[in-house]
Short mmCIF file of C-alpha atoms in Angstrom, two decimals:
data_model
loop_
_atom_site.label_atom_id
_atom_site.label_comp_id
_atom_site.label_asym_id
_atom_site.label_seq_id
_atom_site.Cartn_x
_atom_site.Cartn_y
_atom_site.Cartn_z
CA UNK Z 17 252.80 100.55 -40.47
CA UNK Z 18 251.03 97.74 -39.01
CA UNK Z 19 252.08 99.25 -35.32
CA UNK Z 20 250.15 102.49 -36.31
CA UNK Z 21 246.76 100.67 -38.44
CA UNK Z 22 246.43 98.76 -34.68
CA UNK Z 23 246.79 102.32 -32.57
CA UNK Z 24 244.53 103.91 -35.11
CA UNK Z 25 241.99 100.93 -34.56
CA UNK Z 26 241.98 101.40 -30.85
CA UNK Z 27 241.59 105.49 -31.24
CA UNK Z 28 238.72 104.99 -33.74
CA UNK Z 29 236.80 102.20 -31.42
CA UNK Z 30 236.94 104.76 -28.23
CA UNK Z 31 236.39 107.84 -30.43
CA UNK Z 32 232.93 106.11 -31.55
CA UNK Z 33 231.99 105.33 -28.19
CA UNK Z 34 232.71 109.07 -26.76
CA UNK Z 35 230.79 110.47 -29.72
CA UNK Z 36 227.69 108.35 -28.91
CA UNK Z 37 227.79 110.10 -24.89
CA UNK Z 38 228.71 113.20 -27.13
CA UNK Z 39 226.03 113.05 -29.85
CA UNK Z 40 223.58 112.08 -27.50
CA UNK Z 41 224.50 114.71 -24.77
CA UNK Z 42 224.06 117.80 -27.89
CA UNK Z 43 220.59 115.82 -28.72
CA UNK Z 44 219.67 116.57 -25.00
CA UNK Z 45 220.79 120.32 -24.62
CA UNK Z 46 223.54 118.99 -22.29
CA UNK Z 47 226.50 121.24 -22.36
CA UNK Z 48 229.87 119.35 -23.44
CA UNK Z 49 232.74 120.89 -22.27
CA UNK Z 50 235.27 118.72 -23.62
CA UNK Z 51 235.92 115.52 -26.31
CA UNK Z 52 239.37 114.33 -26.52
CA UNK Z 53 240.58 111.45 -27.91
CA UNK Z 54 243.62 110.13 -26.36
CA UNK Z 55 244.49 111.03 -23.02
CA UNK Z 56 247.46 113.05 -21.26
CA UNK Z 57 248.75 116.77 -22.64
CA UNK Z 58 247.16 118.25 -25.67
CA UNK Z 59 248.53 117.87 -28.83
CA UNK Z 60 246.15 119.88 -30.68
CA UNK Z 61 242.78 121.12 -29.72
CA UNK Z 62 240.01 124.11 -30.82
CA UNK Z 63 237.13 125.07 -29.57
CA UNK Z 64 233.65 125.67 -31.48
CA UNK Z 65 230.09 126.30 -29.78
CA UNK Z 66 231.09 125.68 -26.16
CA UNK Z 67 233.15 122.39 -26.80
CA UNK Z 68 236.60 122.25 -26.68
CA UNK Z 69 237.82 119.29 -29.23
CA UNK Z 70 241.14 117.65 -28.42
CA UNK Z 71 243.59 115.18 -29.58
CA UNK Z 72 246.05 114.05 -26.29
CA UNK Z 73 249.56 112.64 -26.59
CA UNK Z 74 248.67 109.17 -25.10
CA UNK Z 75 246.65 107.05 -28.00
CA UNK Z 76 244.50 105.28 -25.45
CA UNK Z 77 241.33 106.03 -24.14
CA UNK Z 78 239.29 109.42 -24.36
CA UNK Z 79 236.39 111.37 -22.81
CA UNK Z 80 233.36 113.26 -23.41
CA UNK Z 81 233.38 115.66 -20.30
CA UNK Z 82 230.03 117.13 -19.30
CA UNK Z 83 228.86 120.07 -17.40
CA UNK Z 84 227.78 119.04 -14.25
CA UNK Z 85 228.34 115.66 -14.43
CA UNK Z 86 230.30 115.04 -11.10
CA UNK Z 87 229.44 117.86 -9.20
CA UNK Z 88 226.18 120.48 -8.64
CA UNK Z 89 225.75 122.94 -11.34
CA UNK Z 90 222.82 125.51 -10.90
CA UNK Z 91 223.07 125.82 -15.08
CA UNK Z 92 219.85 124.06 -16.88
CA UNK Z 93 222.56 122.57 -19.37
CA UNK Z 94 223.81 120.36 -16.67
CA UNK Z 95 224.05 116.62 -16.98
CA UNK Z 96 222.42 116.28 -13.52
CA UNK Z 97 219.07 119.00 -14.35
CA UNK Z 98 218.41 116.65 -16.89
CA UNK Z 99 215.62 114.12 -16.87
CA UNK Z 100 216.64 110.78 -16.07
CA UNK Z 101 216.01 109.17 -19.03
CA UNK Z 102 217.78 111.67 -20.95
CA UNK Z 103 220.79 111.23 -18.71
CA UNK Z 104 220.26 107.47 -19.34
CA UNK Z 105 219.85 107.59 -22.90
CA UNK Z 106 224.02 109.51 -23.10
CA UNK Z 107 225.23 107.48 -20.44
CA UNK Z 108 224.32 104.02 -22.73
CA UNK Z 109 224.98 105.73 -25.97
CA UNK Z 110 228.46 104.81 -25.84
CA UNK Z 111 228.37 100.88 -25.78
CA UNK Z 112 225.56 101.07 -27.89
CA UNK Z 113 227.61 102.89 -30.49
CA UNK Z 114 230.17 100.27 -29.99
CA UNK Z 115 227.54 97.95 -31.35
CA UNK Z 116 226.65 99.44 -34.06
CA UNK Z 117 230.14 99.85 -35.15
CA UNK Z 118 230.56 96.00 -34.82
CA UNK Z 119 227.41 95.57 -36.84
CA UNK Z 120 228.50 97.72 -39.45
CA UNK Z 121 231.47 96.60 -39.85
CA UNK Z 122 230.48 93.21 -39.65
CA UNK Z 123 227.97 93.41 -42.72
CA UNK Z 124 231.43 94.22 -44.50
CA UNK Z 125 232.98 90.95 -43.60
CA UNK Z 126 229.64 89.67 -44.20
CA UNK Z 127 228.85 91.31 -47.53
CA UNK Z 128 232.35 90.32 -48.56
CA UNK Z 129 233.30 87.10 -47.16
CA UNK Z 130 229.77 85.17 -46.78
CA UNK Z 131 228.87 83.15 -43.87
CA UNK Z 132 229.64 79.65 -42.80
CA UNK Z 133 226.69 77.43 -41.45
CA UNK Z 134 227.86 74.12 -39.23
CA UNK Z 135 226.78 72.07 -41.76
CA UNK Z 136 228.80 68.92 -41.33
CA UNK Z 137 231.39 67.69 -44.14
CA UNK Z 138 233.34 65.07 -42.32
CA UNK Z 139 232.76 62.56 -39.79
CA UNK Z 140 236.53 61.60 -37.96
CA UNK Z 141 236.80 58.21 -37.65
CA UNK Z 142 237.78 57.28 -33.67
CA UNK Z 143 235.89 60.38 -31.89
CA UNK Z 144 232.71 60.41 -30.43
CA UNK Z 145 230.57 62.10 -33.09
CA UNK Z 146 230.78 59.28 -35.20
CA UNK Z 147 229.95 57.07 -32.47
CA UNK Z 148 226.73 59.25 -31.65
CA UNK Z 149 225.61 58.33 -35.42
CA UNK Z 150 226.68 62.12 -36.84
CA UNK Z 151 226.84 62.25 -40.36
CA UNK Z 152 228.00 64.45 -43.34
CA UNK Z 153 224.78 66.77 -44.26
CA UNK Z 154 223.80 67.26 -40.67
CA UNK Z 155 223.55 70.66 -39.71
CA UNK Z 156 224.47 71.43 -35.65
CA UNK Z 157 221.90 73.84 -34.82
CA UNK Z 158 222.40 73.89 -30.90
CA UNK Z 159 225.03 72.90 -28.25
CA UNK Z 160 223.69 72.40 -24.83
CA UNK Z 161 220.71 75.10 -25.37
CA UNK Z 162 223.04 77.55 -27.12
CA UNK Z 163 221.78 78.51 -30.88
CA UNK Z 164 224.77 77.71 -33.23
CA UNK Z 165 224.74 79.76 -36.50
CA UNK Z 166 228.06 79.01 -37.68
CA UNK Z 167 230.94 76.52 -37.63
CA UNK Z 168 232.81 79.19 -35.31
CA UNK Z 169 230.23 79.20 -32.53
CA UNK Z 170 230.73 74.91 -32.23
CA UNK Z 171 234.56 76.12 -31.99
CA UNK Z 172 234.23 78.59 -29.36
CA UNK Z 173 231.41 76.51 -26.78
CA UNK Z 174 234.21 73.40 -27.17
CA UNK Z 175 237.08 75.32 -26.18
CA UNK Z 176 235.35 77.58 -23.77
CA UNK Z 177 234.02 73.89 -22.06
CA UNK Z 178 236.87 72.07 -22.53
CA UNK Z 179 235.80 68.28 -21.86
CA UNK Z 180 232.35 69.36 -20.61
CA UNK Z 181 229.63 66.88 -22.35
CA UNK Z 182 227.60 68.45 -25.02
CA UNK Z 183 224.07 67.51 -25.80
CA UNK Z 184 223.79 68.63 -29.63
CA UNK Z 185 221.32 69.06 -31.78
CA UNK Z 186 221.12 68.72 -34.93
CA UNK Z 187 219.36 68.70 -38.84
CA UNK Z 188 219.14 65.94 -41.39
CA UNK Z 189 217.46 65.45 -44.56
CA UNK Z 190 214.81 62.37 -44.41
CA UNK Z 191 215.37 61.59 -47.60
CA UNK Z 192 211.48 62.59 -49.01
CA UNK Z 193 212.21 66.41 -49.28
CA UNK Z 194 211.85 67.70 -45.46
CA UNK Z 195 214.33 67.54 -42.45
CA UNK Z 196 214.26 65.43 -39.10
CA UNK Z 197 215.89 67.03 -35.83
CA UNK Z 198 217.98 64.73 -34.36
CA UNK Z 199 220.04 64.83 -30.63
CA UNK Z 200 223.45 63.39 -29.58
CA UNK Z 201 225.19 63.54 -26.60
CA UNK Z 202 228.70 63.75 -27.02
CA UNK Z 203 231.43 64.18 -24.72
CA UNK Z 204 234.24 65.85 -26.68
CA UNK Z 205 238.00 63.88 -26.86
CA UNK Z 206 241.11 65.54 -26.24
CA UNK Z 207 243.48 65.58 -29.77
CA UNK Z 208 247.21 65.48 -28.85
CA UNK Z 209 247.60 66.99 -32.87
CA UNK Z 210 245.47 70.12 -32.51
CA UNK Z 211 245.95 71.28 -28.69
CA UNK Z 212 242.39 70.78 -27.47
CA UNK Z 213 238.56 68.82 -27.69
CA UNK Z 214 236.94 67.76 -30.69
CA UNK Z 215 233.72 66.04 -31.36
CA UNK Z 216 235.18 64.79 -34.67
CA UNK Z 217 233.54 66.57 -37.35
CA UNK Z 218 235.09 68.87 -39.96
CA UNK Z 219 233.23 71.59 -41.74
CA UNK Z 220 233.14 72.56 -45.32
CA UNK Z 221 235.77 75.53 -45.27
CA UNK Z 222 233.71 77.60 -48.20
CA UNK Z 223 232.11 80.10 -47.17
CA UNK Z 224 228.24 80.93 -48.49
CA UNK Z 225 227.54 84.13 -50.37
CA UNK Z 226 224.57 86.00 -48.58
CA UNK Z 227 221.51 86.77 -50.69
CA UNK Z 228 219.98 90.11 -50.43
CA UNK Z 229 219.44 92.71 -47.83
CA UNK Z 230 217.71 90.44 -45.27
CA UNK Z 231 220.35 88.18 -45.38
CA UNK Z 232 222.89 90.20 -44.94
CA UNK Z 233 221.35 91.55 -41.66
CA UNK Z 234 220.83 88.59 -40.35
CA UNK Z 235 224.49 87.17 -40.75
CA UNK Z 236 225.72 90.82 -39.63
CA UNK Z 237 223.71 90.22 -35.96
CA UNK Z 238 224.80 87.08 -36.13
CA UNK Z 239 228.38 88.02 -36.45
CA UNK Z 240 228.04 90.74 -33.46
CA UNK Z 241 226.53 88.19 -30.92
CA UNK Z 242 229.63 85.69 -31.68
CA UNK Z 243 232.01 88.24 -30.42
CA UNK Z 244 229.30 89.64 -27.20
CA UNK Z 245 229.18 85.98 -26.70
CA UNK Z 246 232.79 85.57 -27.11
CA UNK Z 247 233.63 88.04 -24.49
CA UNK Z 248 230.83 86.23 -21.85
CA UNK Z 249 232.35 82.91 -22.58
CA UNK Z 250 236.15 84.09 -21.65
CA UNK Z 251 234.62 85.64 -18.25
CA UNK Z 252 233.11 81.81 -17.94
CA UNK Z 253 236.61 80.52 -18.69
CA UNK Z 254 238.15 83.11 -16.03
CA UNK Z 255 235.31 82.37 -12.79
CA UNK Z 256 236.38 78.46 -13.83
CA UNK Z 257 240.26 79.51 -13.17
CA UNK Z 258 241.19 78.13 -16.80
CA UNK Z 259 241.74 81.55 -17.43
CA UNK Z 260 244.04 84.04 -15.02
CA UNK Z 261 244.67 87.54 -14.74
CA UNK Z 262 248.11 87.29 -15.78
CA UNK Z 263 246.26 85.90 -18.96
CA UNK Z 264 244.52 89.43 -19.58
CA UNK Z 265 245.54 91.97 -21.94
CA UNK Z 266 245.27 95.67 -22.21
CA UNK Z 267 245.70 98.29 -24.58
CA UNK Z 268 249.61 98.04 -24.81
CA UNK Z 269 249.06 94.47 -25.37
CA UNK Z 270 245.93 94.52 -27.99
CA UNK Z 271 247.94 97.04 -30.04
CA UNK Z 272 250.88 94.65 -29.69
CA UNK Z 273 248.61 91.72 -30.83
CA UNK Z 274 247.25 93.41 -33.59
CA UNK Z 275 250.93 93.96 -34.90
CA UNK Z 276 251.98 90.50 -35.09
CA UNK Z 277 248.91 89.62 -36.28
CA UNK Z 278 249.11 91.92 -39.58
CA UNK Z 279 252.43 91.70 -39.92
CA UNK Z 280 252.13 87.71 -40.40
CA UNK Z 281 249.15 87.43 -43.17
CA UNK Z 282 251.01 90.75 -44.86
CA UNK Z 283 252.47 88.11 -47.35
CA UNK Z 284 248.71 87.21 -48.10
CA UNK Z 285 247.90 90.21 -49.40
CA UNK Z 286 246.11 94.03 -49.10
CA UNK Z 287 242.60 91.94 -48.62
CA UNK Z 288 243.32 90.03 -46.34
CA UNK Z 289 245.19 92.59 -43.76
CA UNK Z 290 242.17 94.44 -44.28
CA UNK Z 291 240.13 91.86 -43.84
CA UNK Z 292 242.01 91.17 -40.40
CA UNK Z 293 241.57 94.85 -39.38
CA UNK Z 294 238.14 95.10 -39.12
CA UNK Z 295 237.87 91.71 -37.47
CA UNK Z 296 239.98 93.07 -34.77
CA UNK Z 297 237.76 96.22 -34.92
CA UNK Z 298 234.66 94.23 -34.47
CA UNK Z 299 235.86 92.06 -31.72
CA UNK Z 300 237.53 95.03 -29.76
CA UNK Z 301 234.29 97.32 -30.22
CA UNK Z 302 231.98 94.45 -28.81
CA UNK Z 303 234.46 93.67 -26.07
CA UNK Z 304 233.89 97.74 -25.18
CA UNK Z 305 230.77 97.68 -25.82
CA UNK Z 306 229.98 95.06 -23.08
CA UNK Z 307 232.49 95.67 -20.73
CA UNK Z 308 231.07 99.22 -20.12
CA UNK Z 309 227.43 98.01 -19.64
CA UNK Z 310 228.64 95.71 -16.50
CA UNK Z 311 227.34 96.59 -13.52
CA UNK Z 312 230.64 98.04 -11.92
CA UNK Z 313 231.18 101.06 -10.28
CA UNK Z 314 232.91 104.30 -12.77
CA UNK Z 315 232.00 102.83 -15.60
CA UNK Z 316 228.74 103.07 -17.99
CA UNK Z 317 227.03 100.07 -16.70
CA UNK Z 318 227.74 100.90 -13.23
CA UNK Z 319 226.15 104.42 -13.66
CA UNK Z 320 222.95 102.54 -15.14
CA UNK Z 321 222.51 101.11 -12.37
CA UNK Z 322 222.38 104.37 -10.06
CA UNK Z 323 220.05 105.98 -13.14
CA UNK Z 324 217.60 102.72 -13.46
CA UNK Z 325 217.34 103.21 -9.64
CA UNK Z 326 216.53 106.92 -9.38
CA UNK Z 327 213.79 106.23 -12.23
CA UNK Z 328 212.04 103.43 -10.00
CA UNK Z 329 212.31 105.11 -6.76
CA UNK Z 330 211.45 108.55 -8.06
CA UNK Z 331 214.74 110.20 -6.59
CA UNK Z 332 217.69 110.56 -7.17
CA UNK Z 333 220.22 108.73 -4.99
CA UNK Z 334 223.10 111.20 -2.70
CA UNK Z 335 225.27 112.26 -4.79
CA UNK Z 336 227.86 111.85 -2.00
CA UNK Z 337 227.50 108.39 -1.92
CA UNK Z 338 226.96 107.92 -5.33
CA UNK Z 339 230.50 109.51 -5.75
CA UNK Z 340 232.07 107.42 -2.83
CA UNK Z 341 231.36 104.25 -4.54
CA UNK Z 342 232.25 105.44 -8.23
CA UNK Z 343 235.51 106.53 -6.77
CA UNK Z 344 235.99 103.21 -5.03
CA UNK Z 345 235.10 101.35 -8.63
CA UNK Z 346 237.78 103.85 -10.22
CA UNK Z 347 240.32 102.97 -7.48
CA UNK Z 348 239.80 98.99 -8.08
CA UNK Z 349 240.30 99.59 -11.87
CA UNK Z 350 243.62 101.36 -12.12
CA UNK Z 351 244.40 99.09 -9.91
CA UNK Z 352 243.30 96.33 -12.41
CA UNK Z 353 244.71 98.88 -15.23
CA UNK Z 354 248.58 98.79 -13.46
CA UNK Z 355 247.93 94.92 -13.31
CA UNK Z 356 247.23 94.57 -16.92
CA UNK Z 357 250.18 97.44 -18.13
CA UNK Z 358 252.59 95.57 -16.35
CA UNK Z 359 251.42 92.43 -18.02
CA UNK Z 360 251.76 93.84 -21.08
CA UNK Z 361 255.06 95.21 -20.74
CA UNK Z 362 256.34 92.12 -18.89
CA UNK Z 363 255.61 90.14 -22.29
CA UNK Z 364 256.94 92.70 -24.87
CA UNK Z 365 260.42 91.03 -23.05
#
């Protein structure tokens, strides 16, 4: 069961992001001629004003196909006789509705769970926060020009800069009823016991029920930009070489990771694999979300850039070569694709 709940979660986090092209193309009078989810041979598909709708064999991936998107087409539904913002507005529909799922799902988490600020509980005797004059109360509210709004964002900027100094700043009550902001530099110490740096402060593990609306929103956002940043920060991790492709996972191995995950807080309870889900939803639907707005060749971003161009210069940009360097994108990323498959197969044994 937990197998299927992860293949489900990757089929709903692509379905949302080919319904934003797809809702967005219909908003523009741009004629769809297919949206599949899955990829492969059909398993089941029907058709219904102009669109055929179909579920593939393969649980990965899907498309929104559009008339005259990759070649010349005289008809005024086209994707290319459209204006270029309209063809901008479908092309970035899809990672945008990758965000919003994140941010939806993250007011759930939210709304349920709280939030947790990085207000300190415990200075560790022997490591260097104590010795920058840290002290229970303080709450981090940067970390070398990075705003931190929770106890997980000190946690990800430490192990994403393993050893790097840290210049961090930081809140404490004066005593008369108003704060101070305070600064430390701290250079983080490797802990034989937990695997990795710490500056030597623990958190208080209880999380902080949001009040009202506002709130809420504001923790959601806040939620969404850990996991955007999350992503950045493993590309940082990868240019440095701690991180190598061999490291990189792809669908076989996300579904596979979602698995073991479930299956291991199962004895915790219906809450908390639920709870677990949606994290996994969230992180996987940001990670989409920003990995089709980069500037690369066949995918979203890289068709911004062509778009954003042909709106500056007035003109559109030869197709032909347009095409030629989409094609060699596509080429370079089943190439990556293979890479990562045979990754993931390599560690299922």
């Amino acid at each position: 069961m937990s197998f299927v709940a992860a293949v489900l979660i990757f089929g709903i986090i692509i379905m949302i992001h080919e319904f934003g092209h797809f809702l967005f193309a219909k908003l523009n009078g741009i004629g769809v001629i297919e949206f599949s989810l899955g990829m492969g041979p059909r398993l089941y598909s029907f058709e219904k004003g102009g669109t055929r709708y179909s579920i593939k064999i393969l649980p990965f991936g899907g498309s929104c196909m559009m008339l005259g998107e990759d070649e010349e087409n005289s008809d005024q539904s086209a994707f290319n006789n459209k204006s270029v913002w309209a063809r901008i507005s479908v092309v970035a529909a899809g990672p945008i509705f990758n965000f919003l799922l994140a941010f939806l799902l993250s007011m759930v988490i939210v709304g349920l769970t709280g939030y947790q600020p990085a207000t300190v509980m415990e200075v560790m005797d022997g490591y260097p926060a104590k010795e920058a004059g840290l002290l229970p109360g303080d709450l981090i509210t940067e970390i070398n020009g990075r705003n931190i709004h929770s106890k997980d964002d000190i946690t990800l900027y430490i192990q994403t800069h393993a050893g790097k100094t840290i210049t961090v700043e930081y809140k404490r009550a004066d005593g008369n009823g108003g704060v101070e902001r305070c600064s430390a530099v701290i250079v983080p110490q490797y802990s034989e016991e937990d695997g990795g740096y710490l500056m030597g402060v623990r958190f208080d593990g209880v999380a902080k029920p949001v009040s009202g609306l506002g709130q809420l929103l504001v923790h959601s956002a806040y939620e969404v930009k850990y996991w955007i940043q999350y992503v950045f920060d493993a590309f940082y991790m990868m240019f440095h070489g701690e991180v190598s492709l061999n490291d990189l996972s792809g669908p076989v191995g996300i579904v596979t990771t979602i698995d073991d995950t479930v299956d291991q807080v199962i004895p915790y309870g219906r809450t908390v694999v639920i709870l677990t889900l949606i994290n996994f939803c969230i992180l996987l639907s940001a990670n989409l979300g920003v990995m089709n707005l980069l500037p690369i060749p066949a995918l979203d971003g890289g068709r911004l850039v062509f778009l954003f161009i042909e709106a500056v210069r007035g003109k559109p940009i030869d197709k032909e070569k347009e095409g030629m360097v989409h094609m060699a994108g596509m080429m370079l990323l089943m190439a990556l694709m293979v890479l990562v498959l045979f990754n993931d197969v390599r560690k299922l044994f």
